[in-house]
Coordinates of C-alpha atoms and ligand atoms in Angstrom, one line a residue:
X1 CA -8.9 22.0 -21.2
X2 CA -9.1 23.4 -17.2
X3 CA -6.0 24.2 -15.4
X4 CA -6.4 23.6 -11.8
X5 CA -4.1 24.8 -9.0
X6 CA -3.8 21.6 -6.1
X7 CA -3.0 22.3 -3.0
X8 CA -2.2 19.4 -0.4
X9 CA -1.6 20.9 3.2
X10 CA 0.3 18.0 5.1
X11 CA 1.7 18.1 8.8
X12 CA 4.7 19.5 7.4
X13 CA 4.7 20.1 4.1
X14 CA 2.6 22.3 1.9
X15 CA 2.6 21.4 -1.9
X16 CA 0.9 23.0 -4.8
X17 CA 0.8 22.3 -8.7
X18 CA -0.6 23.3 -11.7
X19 CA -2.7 20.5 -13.5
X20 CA -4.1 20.6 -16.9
X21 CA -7.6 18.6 -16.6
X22 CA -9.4 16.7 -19.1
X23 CA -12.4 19.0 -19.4
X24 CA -15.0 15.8 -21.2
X25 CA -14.2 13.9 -17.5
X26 CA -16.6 13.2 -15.1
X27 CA -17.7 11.6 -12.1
X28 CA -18.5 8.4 -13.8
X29 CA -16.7 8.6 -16.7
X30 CA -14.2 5.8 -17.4
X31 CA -12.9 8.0 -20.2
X32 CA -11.1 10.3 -17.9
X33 CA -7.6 10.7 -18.8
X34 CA -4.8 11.0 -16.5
X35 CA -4.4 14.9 -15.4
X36 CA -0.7 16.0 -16.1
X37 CA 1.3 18.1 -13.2
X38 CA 3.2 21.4 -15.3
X39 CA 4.6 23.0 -12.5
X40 CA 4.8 22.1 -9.2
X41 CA 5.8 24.3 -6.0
X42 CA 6.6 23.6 -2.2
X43 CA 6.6 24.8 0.8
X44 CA 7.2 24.1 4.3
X45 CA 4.1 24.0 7.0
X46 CA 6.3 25.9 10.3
X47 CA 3.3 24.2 13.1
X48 CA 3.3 26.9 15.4
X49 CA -0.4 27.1 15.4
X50 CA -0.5 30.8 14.8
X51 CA -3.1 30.9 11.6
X52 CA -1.3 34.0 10.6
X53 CA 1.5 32.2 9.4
X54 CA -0.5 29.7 7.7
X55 CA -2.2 32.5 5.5
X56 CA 1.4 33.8 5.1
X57 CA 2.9 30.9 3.9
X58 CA -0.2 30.5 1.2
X59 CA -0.3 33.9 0.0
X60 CA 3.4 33.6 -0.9
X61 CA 2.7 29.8 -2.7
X62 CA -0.8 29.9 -3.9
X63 CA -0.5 33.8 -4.8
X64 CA 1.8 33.5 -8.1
X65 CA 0.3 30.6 -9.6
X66 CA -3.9 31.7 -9.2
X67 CA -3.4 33.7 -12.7
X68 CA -2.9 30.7 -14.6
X69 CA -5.7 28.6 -13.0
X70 CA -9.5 28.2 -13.3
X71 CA -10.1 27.0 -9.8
X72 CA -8.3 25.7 -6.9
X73 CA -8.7 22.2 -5.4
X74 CA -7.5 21.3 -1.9
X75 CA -6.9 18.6 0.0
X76 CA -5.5 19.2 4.2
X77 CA -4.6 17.0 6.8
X78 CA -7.2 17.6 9.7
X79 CA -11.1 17.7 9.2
X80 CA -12.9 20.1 6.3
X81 CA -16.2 21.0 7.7
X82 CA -17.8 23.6 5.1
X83 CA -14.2 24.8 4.4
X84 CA -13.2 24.9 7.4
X85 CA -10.1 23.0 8.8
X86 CA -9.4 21.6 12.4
X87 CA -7.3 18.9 13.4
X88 CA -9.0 15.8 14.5
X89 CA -5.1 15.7 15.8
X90 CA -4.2 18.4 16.9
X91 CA -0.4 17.2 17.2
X92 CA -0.4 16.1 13.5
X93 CA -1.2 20.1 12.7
X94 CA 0.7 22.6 14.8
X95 CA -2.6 23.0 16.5
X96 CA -4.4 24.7 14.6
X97 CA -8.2 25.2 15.1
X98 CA -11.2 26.3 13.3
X99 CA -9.0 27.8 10.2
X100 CA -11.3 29.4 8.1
X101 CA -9.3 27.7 4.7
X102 CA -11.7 28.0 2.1
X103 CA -12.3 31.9 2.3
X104 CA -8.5 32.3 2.8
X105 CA -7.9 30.9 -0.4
X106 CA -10.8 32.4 -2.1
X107 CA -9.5 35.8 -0.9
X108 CA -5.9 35.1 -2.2
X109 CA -6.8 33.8 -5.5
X110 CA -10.3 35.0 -6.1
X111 CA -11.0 31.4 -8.0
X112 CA -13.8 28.7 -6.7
X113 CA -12.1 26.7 -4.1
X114 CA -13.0 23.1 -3.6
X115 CA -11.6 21.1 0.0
X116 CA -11.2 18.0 1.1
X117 CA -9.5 15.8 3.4
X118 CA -5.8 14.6 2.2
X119 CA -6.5 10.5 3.0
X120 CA -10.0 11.5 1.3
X121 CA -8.6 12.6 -2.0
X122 CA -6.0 10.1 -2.2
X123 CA -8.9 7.3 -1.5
X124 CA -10.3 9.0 -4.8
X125 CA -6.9 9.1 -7.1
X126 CA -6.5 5.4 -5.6
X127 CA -9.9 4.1 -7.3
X128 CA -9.2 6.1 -10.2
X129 CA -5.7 4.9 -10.2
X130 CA -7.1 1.2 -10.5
X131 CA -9.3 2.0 -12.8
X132 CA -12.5 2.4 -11.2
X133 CA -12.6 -1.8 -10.7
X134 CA -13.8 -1.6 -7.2
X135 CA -16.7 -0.1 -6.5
X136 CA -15.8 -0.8 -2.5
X137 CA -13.1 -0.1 -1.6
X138 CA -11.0 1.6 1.7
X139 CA -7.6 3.5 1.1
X140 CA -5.3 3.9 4.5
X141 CA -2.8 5.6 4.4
X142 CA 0.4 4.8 7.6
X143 CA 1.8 8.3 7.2
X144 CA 2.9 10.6 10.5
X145 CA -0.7 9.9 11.5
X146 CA -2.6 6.9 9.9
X147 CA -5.3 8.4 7.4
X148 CA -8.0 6.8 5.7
X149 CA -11.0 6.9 3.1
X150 CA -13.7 5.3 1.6
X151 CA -15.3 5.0 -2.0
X152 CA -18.8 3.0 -1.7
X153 CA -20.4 2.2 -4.7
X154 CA -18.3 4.3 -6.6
X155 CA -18.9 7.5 -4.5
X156 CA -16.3 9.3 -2.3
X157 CA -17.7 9.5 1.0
X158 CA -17.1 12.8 2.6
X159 CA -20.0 13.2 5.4
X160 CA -21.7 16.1 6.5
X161 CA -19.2 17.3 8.7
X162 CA -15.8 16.0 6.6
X163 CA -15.1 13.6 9.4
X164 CA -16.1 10.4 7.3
X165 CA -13.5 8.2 7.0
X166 CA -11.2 9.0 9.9
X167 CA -10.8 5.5 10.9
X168 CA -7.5 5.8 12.4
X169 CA -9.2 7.0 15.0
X170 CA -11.0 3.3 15.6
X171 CA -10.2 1.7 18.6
X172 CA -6.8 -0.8 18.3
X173 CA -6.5 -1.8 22.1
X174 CA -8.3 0.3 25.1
X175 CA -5.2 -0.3 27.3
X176 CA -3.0 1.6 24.0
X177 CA -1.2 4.9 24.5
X178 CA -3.6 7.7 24.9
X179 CA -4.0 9.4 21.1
X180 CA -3.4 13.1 19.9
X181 CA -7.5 13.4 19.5
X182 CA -8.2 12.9 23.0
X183 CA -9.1 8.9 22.9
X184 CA -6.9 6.3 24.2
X185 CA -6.1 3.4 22.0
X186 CA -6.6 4.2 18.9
X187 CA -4.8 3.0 15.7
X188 CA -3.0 6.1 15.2
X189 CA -1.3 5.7 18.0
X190 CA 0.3 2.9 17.8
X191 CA 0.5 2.3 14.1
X192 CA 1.5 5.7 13.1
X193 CA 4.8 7.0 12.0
X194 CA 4.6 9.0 15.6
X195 CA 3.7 6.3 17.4
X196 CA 6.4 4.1 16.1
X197 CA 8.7 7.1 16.6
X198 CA 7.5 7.5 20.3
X199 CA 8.1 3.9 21.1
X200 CA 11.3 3.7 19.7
X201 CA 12.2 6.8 22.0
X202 CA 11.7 4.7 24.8
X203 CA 14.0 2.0 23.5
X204 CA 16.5 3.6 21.7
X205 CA 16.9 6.8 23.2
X206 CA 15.2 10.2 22.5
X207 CA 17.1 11.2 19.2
X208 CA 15.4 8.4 17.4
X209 CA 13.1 9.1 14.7
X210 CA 10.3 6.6 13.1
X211 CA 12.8 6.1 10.3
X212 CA 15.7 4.9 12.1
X213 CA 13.5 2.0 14.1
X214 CA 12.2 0.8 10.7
X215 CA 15.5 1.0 9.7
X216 CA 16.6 -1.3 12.5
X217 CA 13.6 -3.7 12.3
X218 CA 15.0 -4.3 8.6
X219 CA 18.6 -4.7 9.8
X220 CA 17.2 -7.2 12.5
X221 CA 16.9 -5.9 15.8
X222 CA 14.3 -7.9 17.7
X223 CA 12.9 -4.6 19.7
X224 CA 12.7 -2.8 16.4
X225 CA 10.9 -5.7 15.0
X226 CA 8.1 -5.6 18.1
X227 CA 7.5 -2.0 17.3
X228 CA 6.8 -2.4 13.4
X229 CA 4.5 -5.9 13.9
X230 CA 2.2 -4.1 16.7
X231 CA 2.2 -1.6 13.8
X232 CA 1.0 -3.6 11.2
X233 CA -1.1 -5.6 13.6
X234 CA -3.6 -2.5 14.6
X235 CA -3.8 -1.5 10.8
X236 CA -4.8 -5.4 10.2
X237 CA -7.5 -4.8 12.7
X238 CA -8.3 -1.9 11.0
X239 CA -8.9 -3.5 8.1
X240 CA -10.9 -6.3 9.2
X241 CA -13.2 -4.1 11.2
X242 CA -13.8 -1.8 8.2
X243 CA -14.0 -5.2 6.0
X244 CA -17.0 -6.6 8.5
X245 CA -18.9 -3.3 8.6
X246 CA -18.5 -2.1 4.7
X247 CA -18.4 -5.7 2.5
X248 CA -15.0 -4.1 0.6
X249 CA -13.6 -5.2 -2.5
X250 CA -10.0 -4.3 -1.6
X251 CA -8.3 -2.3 1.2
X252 CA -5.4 0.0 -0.8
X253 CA -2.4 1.0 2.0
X254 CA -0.3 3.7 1.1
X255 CA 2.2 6.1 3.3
X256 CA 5.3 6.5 4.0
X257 CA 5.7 3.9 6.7
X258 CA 2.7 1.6 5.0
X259 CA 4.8 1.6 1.4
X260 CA 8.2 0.5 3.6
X261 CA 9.6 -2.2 2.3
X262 CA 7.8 -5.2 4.1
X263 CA 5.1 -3.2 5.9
X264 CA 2.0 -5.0 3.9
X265 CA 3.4 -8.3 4.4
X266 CA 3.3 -7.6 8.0
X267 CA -0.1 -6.8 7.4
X268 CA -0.6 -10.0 5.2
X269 CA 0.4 -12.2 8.1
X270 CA -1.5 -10.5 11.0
X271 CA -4.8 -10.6 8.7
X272 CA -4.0 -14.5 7.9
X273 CA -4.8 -15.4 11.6
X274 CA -8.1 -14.0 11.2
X275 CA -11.1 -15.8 9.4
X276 CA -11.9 -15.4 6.0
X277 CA -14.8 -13.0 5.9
X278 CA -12.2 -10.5 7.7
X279 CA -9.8 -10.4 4.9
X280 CA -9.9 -8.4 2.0
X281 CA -7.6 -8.0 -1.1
X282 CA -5.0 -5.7 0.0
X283 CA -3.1 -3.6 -2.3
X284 CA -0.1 -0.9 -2.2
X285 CA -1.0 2.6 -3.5
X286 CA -0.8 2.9 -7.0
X287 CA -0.1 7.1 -6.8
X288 CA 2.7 8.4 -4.6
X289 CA 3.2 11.5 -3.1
X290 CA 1.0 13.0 -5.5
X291 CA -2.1 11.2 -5.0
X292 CA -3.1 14.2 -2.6
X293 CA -2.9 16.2 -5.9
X294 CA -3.9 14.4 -8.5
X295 CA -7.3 13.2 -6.3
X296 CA -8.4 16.4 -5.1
X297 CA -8.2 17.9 -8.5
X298 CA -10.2 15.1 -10.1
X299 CA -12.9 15.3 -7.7
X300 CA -13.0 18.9 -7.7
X301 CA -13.2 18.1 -11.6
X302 CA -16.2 16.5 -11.5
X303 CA -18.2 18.3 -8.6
X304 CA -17.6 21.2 -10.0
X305 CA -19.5 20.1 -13.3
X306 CA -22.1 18.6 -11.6
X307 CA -22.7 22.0 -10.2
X308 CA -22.9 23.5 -13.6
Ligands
BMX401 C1 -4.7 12.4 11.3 C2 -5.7 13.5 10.9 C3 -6.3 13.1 9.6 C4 -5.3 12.8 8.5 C5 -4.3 11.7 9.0 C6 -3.2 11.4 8.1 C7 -5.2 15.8 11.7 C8 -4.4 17.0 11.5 N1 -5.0 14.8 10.8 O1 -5.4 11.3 11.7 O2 -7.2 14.1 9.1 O3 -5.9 12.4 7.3 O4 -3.8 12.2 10.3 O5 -2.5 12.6 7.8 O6 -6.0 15.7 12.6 P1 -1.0 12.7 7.4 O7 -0.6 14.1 7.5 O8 -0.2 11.7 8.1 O9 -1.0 12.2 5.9
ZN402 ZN1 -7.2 9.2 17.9

């Protein structure tokens, strides 16, 4: 038995746990039990952009709880290139840039430190949480930015810079709202839980949040309702563009916004209009808030075997 301290660094949240592994599990092993969270701590992420406060606020989380752990798994909003973080948006992440995360946590708990992207990780804990049945498969999460990642043939697919998988950033429509990354049009912005806040803003007045116009789409309201379908519409393109280009076996939505109640039968409609080589099985997350967690720890799990 391993205990491993996860870490899951979101726009604005910052969440750790202690998780007791199943030392026999593997990369491939269908024997891997489900890890089991014993203690669990949070904290908030203040985006001022100042990386000071960022090691601050880890110190005083991650500091405590190192002494019971063997070795720390993360997975961050933003890109992890060789342990370090930037934000692809830099919006999403108080701007921060070029945070050197891996040796910060090294130095504060002394342990091995393994990193990932957060939509990454959860990809993982989604094909573990379905039992490894699709060897293809795409997980998307419709959060405060709209995050994705990819398991091919049973493989996490990171990339050699982190970046893989970022398909939020695909293009939705080139005459969309201009993104946080610098691109105009992409799905983020217009799918996202900030884009559907921003909209709203210009409908219902600059108080509203991303919550309220999903709670008046639900109640009825007609302008709401445009908001949330152009929504699901760009993640429906989404999913048939990564469907064309990667033969997947299911897509796996999961979010905030993309668990709402109706969101994927949104989805469900726009994808019916297209052929049927553009639509995949789509499923809702299986793992919750913890999928962040529980995924990073499991592939830190097995990578760090297969670098024993
Ligand atoms: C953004 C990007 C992704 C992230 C996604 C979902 C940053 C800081 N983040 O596209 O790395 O996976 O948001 O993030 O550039 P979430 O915080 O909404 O879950
Ligand atoms: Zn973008």
């Amino acid at each position: 038995m391993t205990i491993c301290l996860a870490v899951d660094i979101g726009g604005t949240k910052l969440a750790a746990a202690l998780i007791e592994m199943d030392a026999t599990s593997s990369l491939s092993s269908s024997r891997m039990s489900a890890p089991r969270i014993v203690a669990r701590h949070l904290a908030e992420t203040r985006s001022s952009g100042d990386p000071q406060v960022l090691t601050a606020t880890l110190t005083e989380l991650l500091g405590p709880l190192a002494a019971s752990a063997d070795y720390v798994a993360v997975a961050s909003t933003g890109i992890i290139d060789h342990g370090v973080l930037t934000a692809l948006n830099p919006h999403n992440l108080g701007g921060l840039d070029r945070f050197p995360l891996q040796s910060v946590i090294a130095d504060i708990t002394g342990l091995p430190v393994y990193l990932i992207n957060d939509a990454q990780a959860a990809a993982w804990a989604e094909y573990l949480a379905y039992e490894q049945s699709f060897a293809d498969l795409a997980f998307i999460t419709v959060s405060t930015g709209v995050g994705a990642g990819l398991v091919l043939n049973h493989q996490l697919i990171t990339g050699a810079r982190g970046i893989a998988g970022h398909a939020g950033h695909m293009l939705a429509d080139p005459q969309g709202p201009t993104c946080g990354c610098g691109r105009r049009g992409c799905v983020e912005a217009i799918a996202s839980g900030r884009a559907i806040a921003a909209a709203g803003q210009a409908v219902f007045g600059t108080d509203c949040s991303g919550l309220q116009v999903y709670q008046r789409y639900l109640q009825g309201d007609a302008q709401a309702q445009a908001i949330i379908e152009l929504s699901a519409a760009a993640v429906a393109e989404l999913i048939a563009n990564l469907t064309i280009t990667l033969d997947l076996d299911a897509i796996v939505i999961g979010g905030g916004v993309g668990l709402a109640e109706n969101y994927i039968a949104l989805v469900e409609q726009a994808l019916a209009r297209m052929p049927a080589l553009y639509r995949p099985q789509v499923l809702p997350a299986r793992c919750h808030t913890d999928a962040g967690l529980i995924g990073v720890a499991q592939w830190a799990a097995a990578h760090s075997q297969a670098q024993q």
